[in-house]
Coordinates of C-alpha atoms in Angstrom, one line a residue:
X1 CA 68.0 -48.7 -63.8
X2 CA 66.8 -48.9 -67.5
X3 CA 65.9 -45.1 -68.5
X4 CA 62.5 -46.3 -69.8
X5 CA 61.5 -47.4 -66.3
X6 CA 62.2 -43.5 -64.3
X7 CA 59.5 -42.2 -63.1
X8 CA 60.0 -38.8 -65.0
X9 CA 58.3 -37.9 -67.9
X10 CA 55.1 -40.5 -67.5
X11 CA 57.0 -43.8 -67.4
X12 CA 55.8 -46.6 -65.4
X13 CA 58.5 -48.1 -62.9
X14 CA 59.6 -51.0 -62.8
X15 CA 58.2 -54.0 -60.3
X16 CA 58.8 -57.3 -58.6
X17 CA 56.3 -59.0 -56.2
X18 CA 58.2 -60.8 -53.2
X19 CA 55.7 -64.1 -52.0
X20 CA 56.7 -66.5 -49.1
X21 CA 56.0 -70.8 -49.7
X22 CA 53.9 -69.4 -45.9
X23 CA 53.4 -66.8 -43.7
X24 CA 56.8 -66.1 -41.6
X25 CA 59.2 -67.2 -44.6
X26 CA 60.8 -63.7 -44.8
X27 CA 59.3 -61.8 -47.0
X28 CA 59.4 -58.1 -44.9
X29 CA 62.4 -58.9 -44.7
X30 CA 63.6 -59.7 -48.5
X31 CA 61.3 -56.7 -49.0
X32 CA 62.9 -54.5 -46.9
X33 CA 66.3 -55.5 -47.8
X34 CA 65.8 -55.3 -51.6
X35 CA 64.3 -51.4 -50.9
X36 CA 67.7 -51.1 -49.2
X37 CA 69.8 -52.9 -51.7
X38 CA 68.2 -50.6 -54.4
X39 CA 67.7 -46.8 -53.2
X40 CA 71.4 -47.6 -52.4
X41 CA 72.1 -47.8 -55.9
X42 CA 70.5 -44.7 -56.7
X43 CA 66.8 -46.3 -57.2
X44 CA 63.9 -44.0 -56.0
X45 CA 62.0 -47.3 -54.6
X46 CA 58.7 -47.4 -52.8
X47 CA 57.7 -50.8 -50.3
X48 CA 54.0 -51.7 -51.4
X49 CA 51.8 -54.5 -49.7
X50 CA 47.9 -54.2 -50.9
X51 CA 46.6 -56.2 -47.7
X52 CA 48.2 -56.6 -45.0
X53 CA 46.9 -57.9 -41.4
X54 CA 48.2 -56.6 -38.3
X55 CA 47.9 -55.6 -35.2
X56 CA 51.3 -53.4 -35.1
X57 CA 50.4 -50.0 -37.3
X58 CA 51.8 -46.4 -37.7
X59 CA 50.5 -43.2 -39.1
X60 CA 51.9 -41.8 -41.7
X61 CA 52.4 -37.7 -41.5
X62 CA 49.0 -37.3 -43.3
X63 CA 47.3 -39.0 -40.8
X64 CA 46.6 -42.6 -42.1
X65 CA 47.2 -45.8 -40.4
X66 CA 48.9 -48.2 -42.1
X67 CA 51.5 -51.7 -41.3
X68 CA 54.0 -51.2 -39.3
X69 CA 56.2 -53.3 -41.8
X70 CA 55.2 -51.3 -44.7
X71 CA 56.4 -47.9 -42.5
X72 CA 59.7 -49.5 -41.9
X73 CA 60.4 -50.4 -45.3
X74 CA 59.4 -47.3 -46.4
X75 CA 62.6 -46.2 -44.0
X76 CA 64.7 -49.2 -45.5
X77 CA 63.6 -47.2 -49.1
X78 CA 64.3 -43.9 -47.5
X79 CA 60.9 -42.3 -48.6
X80 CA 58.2 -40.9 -46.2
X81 CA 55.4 -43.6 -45.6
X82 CA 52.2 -42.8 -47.1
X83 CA 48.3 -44.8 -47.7
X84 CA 49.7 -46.1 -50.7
X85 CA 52.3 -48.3 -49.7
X86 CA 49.3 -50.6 -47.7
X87 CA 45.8 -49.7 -48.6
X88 CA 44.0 -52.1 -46.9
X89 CA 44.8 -53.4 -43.2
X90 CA 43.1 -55.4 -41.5
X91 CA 42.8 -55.4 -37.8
X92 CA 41.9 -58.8 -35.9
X93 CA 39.3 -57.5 -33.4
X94 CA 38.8 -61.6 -32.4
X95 CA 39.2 -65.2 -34.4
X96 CA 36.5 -64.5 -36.8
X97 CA 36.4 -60.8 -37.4
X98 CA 38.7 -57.6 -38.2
X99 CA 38.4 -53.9 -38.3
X100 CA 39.0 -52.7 -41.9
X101 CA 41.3 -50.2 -42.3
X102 CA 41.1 -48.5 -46.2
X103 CA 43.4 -45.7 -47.6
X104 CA 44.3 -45.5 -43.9
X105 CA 40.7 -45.1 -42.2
X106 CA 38.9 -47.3 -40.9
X107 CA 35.1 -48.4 -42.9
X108 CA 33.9 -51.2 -41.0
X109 CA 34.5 -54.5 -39.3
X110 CA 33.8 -57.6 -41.1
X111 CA 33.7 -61.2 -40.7
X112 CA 36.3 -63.7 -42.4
X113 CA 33.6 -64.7 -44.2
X114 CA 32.0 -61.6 -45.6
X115 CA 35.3 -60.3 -46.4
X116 CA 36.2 -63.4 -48.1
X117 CA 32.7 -63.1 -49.8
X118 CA 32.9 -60.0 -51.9
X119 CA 34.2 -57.4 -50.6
X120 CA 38.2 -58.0 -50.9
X121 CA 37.3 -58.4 -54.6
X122 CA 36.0 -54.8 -54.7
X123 CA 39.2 -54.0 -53.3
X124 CA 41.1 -54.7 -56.1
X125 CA 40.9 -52.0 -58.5
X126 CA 41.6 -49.7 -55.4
X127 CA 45.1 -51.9 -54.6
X128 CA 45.6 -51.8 -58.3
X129 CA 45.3 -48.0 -58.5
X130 CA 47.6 -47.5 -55.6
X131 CA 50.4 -50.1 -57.2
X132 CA 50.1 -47.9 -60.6
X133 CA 50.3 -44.2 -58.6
X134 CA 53.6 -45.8 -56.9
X135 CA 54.5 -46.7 -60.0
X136 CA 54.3 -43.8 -61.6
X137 CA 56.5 -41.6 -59.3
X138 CA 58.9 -44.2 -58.6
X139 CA 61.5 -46.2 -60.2
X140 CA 60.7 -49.7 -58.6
X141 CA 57.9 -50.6 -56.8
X142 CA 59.0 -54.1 -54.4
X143 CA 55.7 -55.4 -53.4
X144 CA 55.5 -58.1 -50.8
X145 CA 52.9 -60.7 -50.8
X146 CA 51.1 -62.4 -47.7
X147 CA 50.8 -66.0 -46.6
X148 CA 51.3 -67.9 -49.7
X149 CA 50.2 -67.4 -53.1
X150 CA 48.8 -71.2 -53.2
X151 CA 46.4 -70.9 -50.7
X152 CA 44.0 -72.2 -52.9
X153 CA 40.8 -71.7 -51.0
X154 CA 41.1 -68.4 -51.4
X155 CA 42.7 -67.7 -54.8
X156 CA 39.1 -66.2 -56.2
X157 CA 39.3 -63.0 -53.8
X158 CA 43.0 -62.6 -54.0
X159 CA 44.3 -59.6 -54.4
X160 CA 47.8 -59.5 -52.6
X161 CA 49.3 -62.1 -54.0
X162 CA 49.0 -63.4 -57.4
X163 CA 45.5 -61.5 -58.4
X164 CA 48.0 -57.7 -57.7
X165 CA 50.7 -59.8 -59.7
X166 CA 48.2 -60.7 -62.5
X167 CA 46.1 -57.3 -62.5
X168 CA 49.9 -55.5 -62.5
X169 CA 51.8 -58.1 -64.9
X170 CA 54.6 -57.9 -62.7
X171 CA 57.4 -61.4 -61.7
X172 CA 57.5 -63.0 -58.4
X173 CA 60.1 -64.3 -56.4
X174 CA 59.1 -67.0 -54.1
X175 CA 60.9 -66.8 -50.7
X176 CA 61.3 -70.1 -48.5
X177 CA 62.4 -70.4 -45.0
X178 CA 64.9 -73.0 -45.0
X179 CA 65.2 -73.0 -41.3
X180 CA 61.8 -75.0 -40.6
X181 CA 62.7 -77.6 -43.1
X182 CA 60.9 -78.9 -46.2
X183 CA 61.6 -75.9 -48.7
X184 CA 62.2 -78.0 -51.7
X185 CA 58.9 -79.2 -51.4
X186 CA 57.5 -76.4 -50.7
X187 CA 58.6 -73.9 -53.6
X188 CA 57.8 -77.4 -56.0
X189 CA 54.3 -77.5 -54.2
X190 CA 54.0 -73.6 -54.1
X191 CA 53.9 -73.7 -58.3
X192 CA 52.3 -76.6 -58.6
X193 CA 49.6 -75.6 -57.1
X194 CA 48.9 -72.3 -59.2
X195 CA 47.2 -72.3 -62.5
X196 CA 48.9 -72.1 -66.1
X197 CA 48.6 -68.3 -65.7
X198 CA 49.9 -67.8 -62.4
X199 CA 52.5 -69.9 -62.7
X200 CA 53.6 -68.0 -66.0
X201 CA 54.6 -64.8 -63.5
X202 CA 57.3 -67.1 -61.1
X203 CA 60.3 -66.2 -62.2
X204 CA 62.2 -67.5 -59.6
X205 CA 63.0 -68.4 -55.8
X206 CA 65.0 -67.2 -52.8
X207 CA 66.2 -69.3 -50.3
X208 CA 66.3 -67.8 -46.2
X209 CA 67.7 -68.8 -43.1
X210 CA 70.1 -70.8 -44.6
X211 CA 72.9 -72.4 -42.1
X212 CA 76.2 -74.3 -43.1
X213 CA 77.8 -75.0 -46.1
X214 CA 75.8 -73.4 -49.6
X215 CA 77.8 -75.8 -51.7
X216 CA 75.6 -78.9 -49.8
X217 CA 72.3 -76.9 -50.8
X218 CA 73.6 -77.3 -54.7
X219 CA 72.4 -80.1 -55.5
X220 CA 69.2 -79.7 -54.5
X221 CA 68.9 -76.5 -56.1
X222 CA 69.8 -78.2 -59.6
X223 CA 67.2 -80.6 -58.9
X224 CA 64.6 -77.9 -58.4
X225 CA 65.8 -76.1 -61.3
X226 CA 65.6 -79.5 -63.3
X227 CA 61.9 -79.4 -62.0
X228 CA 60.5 -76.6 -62.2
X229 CA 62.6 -74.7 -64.8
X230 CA 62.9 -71.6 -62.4
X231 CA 66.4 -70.7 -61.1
X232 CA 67.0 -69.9 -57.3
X233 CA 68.4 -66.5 -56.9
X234 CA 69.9 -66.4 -53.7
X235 CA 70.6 -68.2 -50.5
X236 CA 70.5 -65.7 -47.9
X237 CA 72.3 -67.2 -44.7
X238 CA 70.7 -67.2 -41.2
X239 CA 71.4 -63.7 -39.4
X240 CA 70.1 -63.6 -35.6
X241 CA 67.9 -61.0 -34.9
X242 CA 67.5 -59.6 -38.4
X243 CA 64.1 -58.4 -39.2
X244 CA 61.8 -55.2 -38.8
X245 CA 58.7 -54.7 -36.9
X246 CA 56.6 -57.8 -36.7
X247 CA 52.6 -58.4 -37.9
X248 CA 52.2 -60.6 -35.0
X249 CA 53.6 -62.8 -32.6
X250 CA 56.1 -61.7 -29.8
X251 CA 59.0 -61.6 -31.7
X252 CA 60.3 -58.3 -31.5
X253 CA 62.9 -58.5 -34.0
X254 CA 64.4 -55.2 -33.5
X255 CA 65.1 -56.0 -29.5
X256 CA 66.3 -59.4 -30.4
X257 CA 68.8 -57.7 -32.7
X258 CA 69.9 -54.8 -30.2
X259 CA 69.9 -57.2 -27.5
X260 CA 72.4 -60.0 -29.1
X261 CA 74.8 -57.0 -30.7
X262 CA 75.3 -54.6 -27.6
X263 CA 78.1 -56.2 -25.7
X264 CA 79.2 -52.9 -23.6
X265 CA 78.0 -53.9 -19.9
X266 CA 75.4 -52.0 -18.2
X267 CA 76.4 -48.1 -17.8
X268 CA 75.7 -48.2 -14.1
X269 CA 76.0 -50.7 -11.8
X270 CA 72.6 -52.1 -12.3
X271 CA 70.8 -53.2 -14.7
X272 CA 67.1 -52.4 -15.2
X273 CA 64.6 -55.5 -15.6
X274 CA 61.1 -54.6 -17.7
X275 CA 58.2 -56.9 -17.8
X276 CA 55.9 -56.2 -20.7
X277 CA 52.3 -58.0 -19.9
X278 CA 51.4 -60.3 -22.6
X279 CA 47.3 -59.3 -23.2
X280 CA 45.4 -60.6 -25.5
X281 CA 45.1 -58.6 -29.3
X282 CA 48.3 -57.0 -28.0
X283 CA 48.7 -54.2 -30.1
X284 CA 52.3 -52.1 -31.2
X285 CA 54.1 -53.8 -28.9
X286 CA 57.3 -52.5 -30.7
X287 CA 56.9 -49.5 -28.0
X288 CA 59.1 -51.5 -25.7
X289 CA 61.8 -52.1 -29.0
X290 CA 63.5 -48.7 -27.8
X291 CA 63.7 -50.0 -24.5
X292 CA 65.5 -53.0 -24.8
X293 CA 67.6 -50.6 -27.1
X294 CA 69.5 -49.7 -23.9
X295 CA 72.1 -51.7 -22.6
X296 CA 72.0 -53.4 -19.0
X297 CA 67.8 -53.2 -20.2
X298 CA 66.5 -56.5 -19.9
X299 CA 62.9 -56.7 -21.6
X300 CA 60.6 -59.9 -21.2
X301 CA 56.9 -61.0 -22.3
X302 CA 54.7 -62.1 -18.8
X303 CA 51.7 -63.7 -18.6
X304 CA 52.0 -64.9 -14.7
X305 CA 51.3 -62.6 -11.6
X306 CA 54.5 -63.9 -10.1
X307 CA 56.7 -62.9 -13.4
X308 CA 56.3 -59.7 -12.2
X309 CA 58.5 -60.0 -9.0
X310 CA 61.3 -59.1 -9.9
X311 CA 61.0 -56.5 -12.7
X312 CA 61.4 -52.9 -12.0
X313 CA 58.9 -51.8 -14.5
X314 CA 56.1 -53.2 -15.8
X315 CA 54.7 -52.3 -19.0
X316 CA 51.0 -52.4 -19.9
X317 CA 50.5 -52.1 -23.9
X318 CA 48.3 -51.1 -26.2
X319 CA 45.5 -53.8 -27.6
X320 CA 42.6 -53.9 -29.6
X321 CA 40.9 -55.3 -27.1
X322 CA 41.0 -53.4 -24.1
X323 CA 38.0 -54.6 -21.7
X324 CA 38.8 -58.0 -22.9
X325 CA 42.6 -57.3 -21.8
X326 CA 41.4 -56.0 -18.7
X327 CA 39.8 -59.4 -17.7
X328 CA 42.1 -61.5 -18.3
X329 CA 44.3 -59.1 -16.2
X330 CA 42.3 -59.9 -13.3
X331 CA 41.3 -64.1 -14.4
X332 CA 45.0 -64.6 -13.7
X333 CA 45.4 -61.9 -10.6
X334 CA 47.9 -59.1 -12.7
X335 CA 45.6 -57.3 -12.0
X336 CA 45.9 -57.4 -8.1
X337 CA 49.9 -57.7 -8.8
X338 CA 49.9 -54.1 -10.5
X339 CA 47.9 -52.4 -7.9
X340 CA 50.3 -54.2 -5.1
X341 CA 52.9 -52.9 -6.9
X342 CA 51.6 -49.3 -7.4
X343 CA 50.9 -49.3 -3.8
X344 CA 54.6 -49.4 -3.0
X345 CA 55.5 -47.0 -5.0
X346 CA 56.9 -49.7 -7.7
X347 CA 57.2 -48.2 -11.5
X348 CA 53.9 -49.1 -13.9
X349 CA 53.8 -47.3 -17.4
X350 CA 50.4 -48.2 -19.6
X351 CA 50.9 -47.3 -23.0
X352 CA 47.6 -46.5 -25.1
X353 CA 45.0 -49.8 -24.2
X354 CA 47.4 -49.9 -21.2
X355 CA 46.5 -46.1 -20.3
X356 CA 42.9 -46.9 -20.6
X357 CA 43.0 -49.9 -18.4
X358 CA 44.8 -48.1 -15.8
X359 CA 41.8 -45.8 -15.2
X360 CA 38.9 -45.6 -13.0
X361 CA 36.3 -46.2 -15.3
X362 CA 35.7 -47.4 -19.2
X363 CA 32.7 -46.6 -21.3
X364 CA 32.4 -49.1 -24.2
X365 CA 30.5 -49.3 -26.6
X366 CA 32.0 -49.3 -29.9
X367 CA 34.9 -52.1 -29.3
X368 CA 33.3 -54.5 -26.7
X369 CA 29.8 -53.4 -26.8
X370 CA 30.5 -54.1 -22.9
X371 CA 29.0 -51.0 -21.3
X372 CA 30.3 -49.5 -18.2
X373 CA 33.7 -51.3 -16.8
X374 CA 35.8 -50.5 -13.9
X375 CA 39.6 -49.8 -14.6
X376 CA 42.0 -50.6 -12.5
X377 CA 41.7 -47.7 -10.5
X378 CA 45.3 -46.0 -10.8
X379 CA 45.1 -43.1 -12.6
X380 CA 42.7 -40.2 -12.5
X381 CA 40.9 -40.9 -16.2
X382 CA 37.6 -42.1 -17.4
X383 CA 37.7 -43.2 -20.7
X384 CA 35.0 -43.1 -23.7
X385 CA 35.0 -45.3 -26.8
X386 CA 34.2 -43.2 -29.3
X387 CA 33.4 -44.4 -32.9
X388 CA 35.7 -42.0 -34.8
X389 CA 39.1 -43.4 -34.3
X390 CA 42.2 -40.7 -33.2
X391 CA 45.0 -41.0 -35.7
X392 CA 47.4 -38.5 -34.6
X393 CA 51.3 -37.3 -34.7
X394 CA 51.5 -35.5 -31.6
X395 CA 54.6 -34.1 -30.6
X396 CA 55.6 -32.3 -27.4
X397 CA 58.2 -32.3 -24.2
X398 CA 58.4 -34.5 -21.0
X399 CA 60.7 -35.2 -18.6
X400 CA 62.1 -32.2 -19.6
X401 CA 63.7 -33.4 -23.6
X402 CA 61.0 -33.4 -26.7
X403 CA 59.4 -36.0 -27.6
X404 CA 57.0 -37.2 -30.6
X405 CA 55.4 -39.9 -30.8
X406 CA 51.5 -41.4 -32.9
X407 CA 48.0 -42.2 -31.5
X408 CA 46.1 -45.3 -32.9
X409 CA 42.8 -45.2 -30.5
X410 CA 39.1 -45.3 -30.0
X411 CA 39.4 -44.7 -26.5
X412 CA 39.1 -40.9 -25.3
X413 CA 40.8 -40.3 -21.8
X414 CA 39.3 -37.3 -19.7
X415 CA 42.0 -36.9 -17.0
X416 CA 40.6 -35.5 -14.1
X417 CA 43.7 -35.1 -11.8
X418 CA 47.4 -36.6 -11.3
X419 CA 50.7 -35.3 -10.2
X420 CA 52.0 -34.8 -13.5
X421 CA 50.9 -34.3 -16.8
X422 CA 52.9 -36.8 -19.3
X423 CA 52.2 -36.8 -23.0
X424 CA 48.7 -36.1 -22.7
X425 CA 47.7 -38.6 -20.0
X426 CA 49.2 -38.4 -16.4
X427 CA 51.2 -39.9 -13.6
X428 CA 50.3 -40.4 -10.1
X429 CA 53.1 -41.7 -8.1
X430 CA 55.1 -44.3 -10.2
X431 CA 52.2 -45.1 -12.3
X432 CA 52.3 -43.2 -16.2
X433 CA 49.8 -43.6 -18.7
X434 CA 49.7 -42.2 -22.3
X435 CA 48.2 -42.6 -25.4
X436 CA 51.0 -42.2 -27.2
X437 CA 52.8 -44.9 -29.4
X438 CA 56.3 -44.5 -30.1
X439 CA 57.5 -42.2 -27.2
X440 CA 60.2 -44.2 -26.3
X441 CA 61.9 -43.7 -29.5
X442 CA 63.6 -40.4 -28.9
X443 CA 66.3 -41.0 -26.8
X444 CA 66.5 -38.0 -24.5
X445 CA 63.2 -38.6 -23.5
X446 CA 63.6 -42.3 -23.2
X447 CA 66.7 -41.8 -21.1
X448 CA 65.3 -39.1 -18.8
X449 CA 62.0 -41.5 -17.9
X450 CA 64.4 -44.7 -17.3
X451 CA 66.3 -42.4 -14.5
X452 CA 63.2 -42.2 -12.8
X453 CA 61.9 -45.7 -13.2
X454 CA 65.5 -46.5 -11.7
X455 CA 65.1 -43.9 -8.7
X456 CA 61.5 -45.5 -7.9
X457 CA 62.9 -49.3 -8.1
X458 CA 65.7 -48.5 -6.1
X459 CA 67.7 -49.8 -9.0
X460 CA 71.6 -48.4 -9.8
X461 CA 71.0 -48.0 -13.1
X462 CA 72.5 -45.2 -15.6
X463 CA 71.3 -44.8 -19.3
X464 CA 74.0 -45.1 -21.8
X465 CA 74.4 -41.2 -22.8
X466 CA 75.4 -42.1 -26.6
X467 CA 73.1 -45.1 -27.8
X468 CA 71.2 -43.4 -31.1
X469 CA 67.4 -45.5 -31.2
X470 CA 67.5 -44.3 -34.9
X471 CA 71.1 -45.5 -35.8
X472 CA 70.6 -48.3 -34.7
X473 CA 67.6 -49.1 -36.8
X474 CA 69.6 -47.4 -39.6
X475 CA 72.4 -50.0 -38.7
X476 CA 69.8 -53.1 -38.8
X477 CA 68.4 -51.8 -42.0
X478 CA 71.8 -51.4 -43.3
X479 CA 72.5 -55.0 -42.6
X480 CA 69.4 -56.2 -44.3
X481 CA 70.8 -54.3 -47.5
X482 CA 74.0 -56.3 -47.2
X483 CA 72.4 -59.6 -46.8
X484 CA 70.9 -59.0 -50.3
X485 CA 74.2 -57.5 -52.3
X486 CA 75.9 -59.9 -51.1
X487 CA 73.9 -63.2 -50.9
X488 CA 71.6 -62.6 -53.3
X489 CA 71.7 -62.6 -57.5
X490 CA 71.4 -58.8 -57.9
X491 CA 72.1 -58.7 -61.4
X492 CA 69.1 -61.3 -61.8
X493 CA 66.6 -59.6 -59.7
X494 CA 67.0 -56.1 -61.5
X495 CA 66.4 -57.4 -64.8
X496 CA 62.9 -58.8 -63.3
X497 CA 62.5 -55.2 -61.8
X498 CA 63.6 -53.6 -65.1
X499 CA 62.4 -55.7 -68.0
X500 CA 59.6 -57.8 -66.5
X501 CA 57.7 -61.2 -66.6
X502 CA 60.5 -63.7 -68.2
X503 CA 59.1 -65.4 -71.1
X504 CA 58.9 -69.1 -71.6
X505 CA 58.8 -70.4 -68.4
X506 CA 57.9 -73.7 -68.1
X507 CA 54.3 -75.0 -66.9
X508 CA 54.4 -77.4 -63.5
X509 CA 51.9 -80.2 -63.2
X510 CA 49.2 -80.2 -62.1
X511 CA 48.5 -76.4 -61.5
X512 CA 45.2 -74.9 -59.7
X513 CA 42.3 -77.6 -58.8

């Protein structure tokens, strides 16, 4: 890096915003892999996202809660997640409303509307602030947008995309996903789209999921080029399974990943089937990443009572929505599948909303406003919302090996019996319930509680002794580094990170309505 950008002696680092022509184009990933690409040059390089929304969050060691993408590209950056890196999340409590989560606590819950009505604009000098502190300590901050930075209708109260780009004065790289189709039209439509001003800070575009020959995407590159006077700066080919934890949706790209590259057989003579129960706000459901970590571990969404058959676990995750989860557990009989399956002494493991519905008996009235619900009766804990949200790093033993994990919950459990004690909730029979995210991650522990679920479902299986859950994300993070040094124009995108806005470049009719 260019001496004037270290962080030492006052400078301001260097910065580069990474937006997506929509949401789902890459840009985590980009992000993640330029962190990568970077800190392994020597860079001290901080991820940064000023809005992010999510259900899938982590708490940093000081106790805030924050995206789960922004955590791991803290790790692809090699620096300890903290509030800055994503000062506001938002958390979809239904269609129309989220929990607001600032500096890592949670302030309120707002509508679309009221958010989009003034208060994300009092947000900015916050993001802006936290952009600059990053700044300040860091070489290069690689900020990653949201959506698309064209979404006109909401360009007044922006402040991820092109309002943290303007109030920073920092470039932007326009990622497209080539995969779906239509990318031409949409990085020409993406500029076109933004005003004089906006447009002034596109420096450039980067082209993903790209399959076949790059010397047939040539021409079309010239052409954009010719169009729009901005250069593409890489073609970054189609990896399967490449990615880091999601903001939504079911695919869990780190289990994709481990499932397509493990090709040892299982270590026993079984394998192990897990069903993971696909409720509604389904929250962190990365806990069942580490699973499917282990090979002869086959790991499946469900949302049918007769899905769950065959598994020899069944998983119960965490949600926002936990009384709302709960019905629809019993609308399409679950509900009466888990407590058949408890009953014989078949393996059930609820994993923070998942704990809570396993109870006797739920008192809401901070997240449902529902009043007094029945659990499913099969653990010994009544649970109270409470309006002060646990954010926690708990760390422990079970099973015999040590264990850490993170709480993200409004939900206090009171256990009141069980044969076991198991990170803080309880087990009674084959049925385990804890509050705590991320258990499964250490591999001692995550070994030790697959023997038993094998020994309850009757199943031959044997853990692996040697498979590392943290190599392994090491490895994917690794890879994501590689995709940029090697696909990507390197030399191009540090000189946006060290010098800045380009000058010159070229307005594109007809900008912003």
């Amino acid at each position: 890096m260019n001496g004037r950008l270290k962080a030492s002696g006052g400078a301001v680092g260097g910065g580069l915003l990474v937006a997506g022509t929509t949401s789902d184009a890459g840009k985590s990933v980009v992000t993640a892999g330029i962190c990568r690409w970077l800190v392994r040059q020597g860079v001290r390089v901080a991820p940064f996202k000023a809005q992010n929304m999510s259900l899938n969050s982590f708490v940093t060691r000081e106790g805030a809660e924050i995206g789960r993408a922004q955590a791991m590209q803290a790790a692809a950056a090699r620096v300890e997640p903290t509030a800055l890196m994503n000062p506001v999340l938002l958390k979809p409590g239904s269609d129309r409303s989220s929990q607001v989560v600032l500096l890592g606590k949670p302030v309120g819950e707002l509508s679309a509307r009221g958010y989009h009505a003034g208060r994300q604009e009092q947000l900015l000098g916050t993001v802006t602030d936290c952009l600059q502190e990053l700044r300040r300590t860091h070489d290069a901050v690689i900020c990653e947008g949201a959506g698309s930075p064209a979404e006109i209708n909401l360009r007044r109260t922006d402040i991820v995309n092109m309002g943290i780009a303007r109030a920073a004065r920092i470039p932007v790289v326009v990622v497209g996903d080539i995969d779906r189709g239509g990318v031409f039209a949409s990085f020409f439509g993406t500029t076109a789209l933004l005003s004089k001003e906006d447009q002034a800070l596109v420096a450039g575009y980067l082209v993903n999921k790209f399959r076949g020959d790059v010397t047939l995407l040539e021409p079309g590159l010239a052409m954009l080029r010719g169009l729009t006077g901005r250069r593409t700066l890489g073609v970054l080919p189609f990896a399967h399974g490449l990615g880091i934890d999601e903001e939504d949706g079911l695919r869990v790209s780190l289990r994709g990943a481990v499932r397509e590259s493990v090709v040892a057989p299982p270590h026993g003579a079984d394998v192990l089937r897990v069903a993971v129960c696909a409720i509604p706000l389904m929250s962190n459901f990365t806990d069942v990443d580490a699973l499917a970590a282990e090979p002869g571990v086959v790991v499946r969404f469900v949302d049918r009572a007769e899905e769950l058959a065959d598994a020899d676990l069944v998983v119960l995750p965490g949600t926002r929505g936990t009384v709302r989860a709960l019905e629809w557990l019993r609308e399409r009989g679950l509900a009466d599948a888990i407590a058949r399956r408890a009953a014989e002494g078949r393996p059930v493991l609820g994993i923070c909303g998942g704990f809570q519905m396993l109870g006797e008996h739920i008192e809401d009235e901070i997240e449902s406003k529902a009043g007094a619900v029945d659990g499913l009766g099969l653990l010994p804990v009544r649970v109270r919302f409470a309006a002060e949200k646990t954010l926690a790093r708990p760390a422990g033993e079970a099973l015999g090996e040590p264990v850490e994990g993170y709480e993200i919950h409004h939900g206090v459990a009171e256990v009141t019996g069980g044969d076991e004690e198991f990170l803080d909730g309880c087990r009674v029979g084959s049925v385990w319930g804890t509050h705590w995210h991320g258990s499964l991650e250490s591999d001692g522990f995550r070994r030790a509680f697959l023997r038993r679920v094998a020994a309850d479902a009757g199943r031959a299986f044997v853990p692996a002794p040697g498979t590392s859950f943290g190599t392994l994300r090491e490895e994917q993070l690794d890879r994501l580094g590689d995709l940029i040094e090697e696909h990507a124009d390197t030399g191009a995108l540090l000189r946006l990170i060290e010098e800045g806005v380009p000058e010159g470049l070229p307005f594109v009719p007809p900008g912003a309505p």
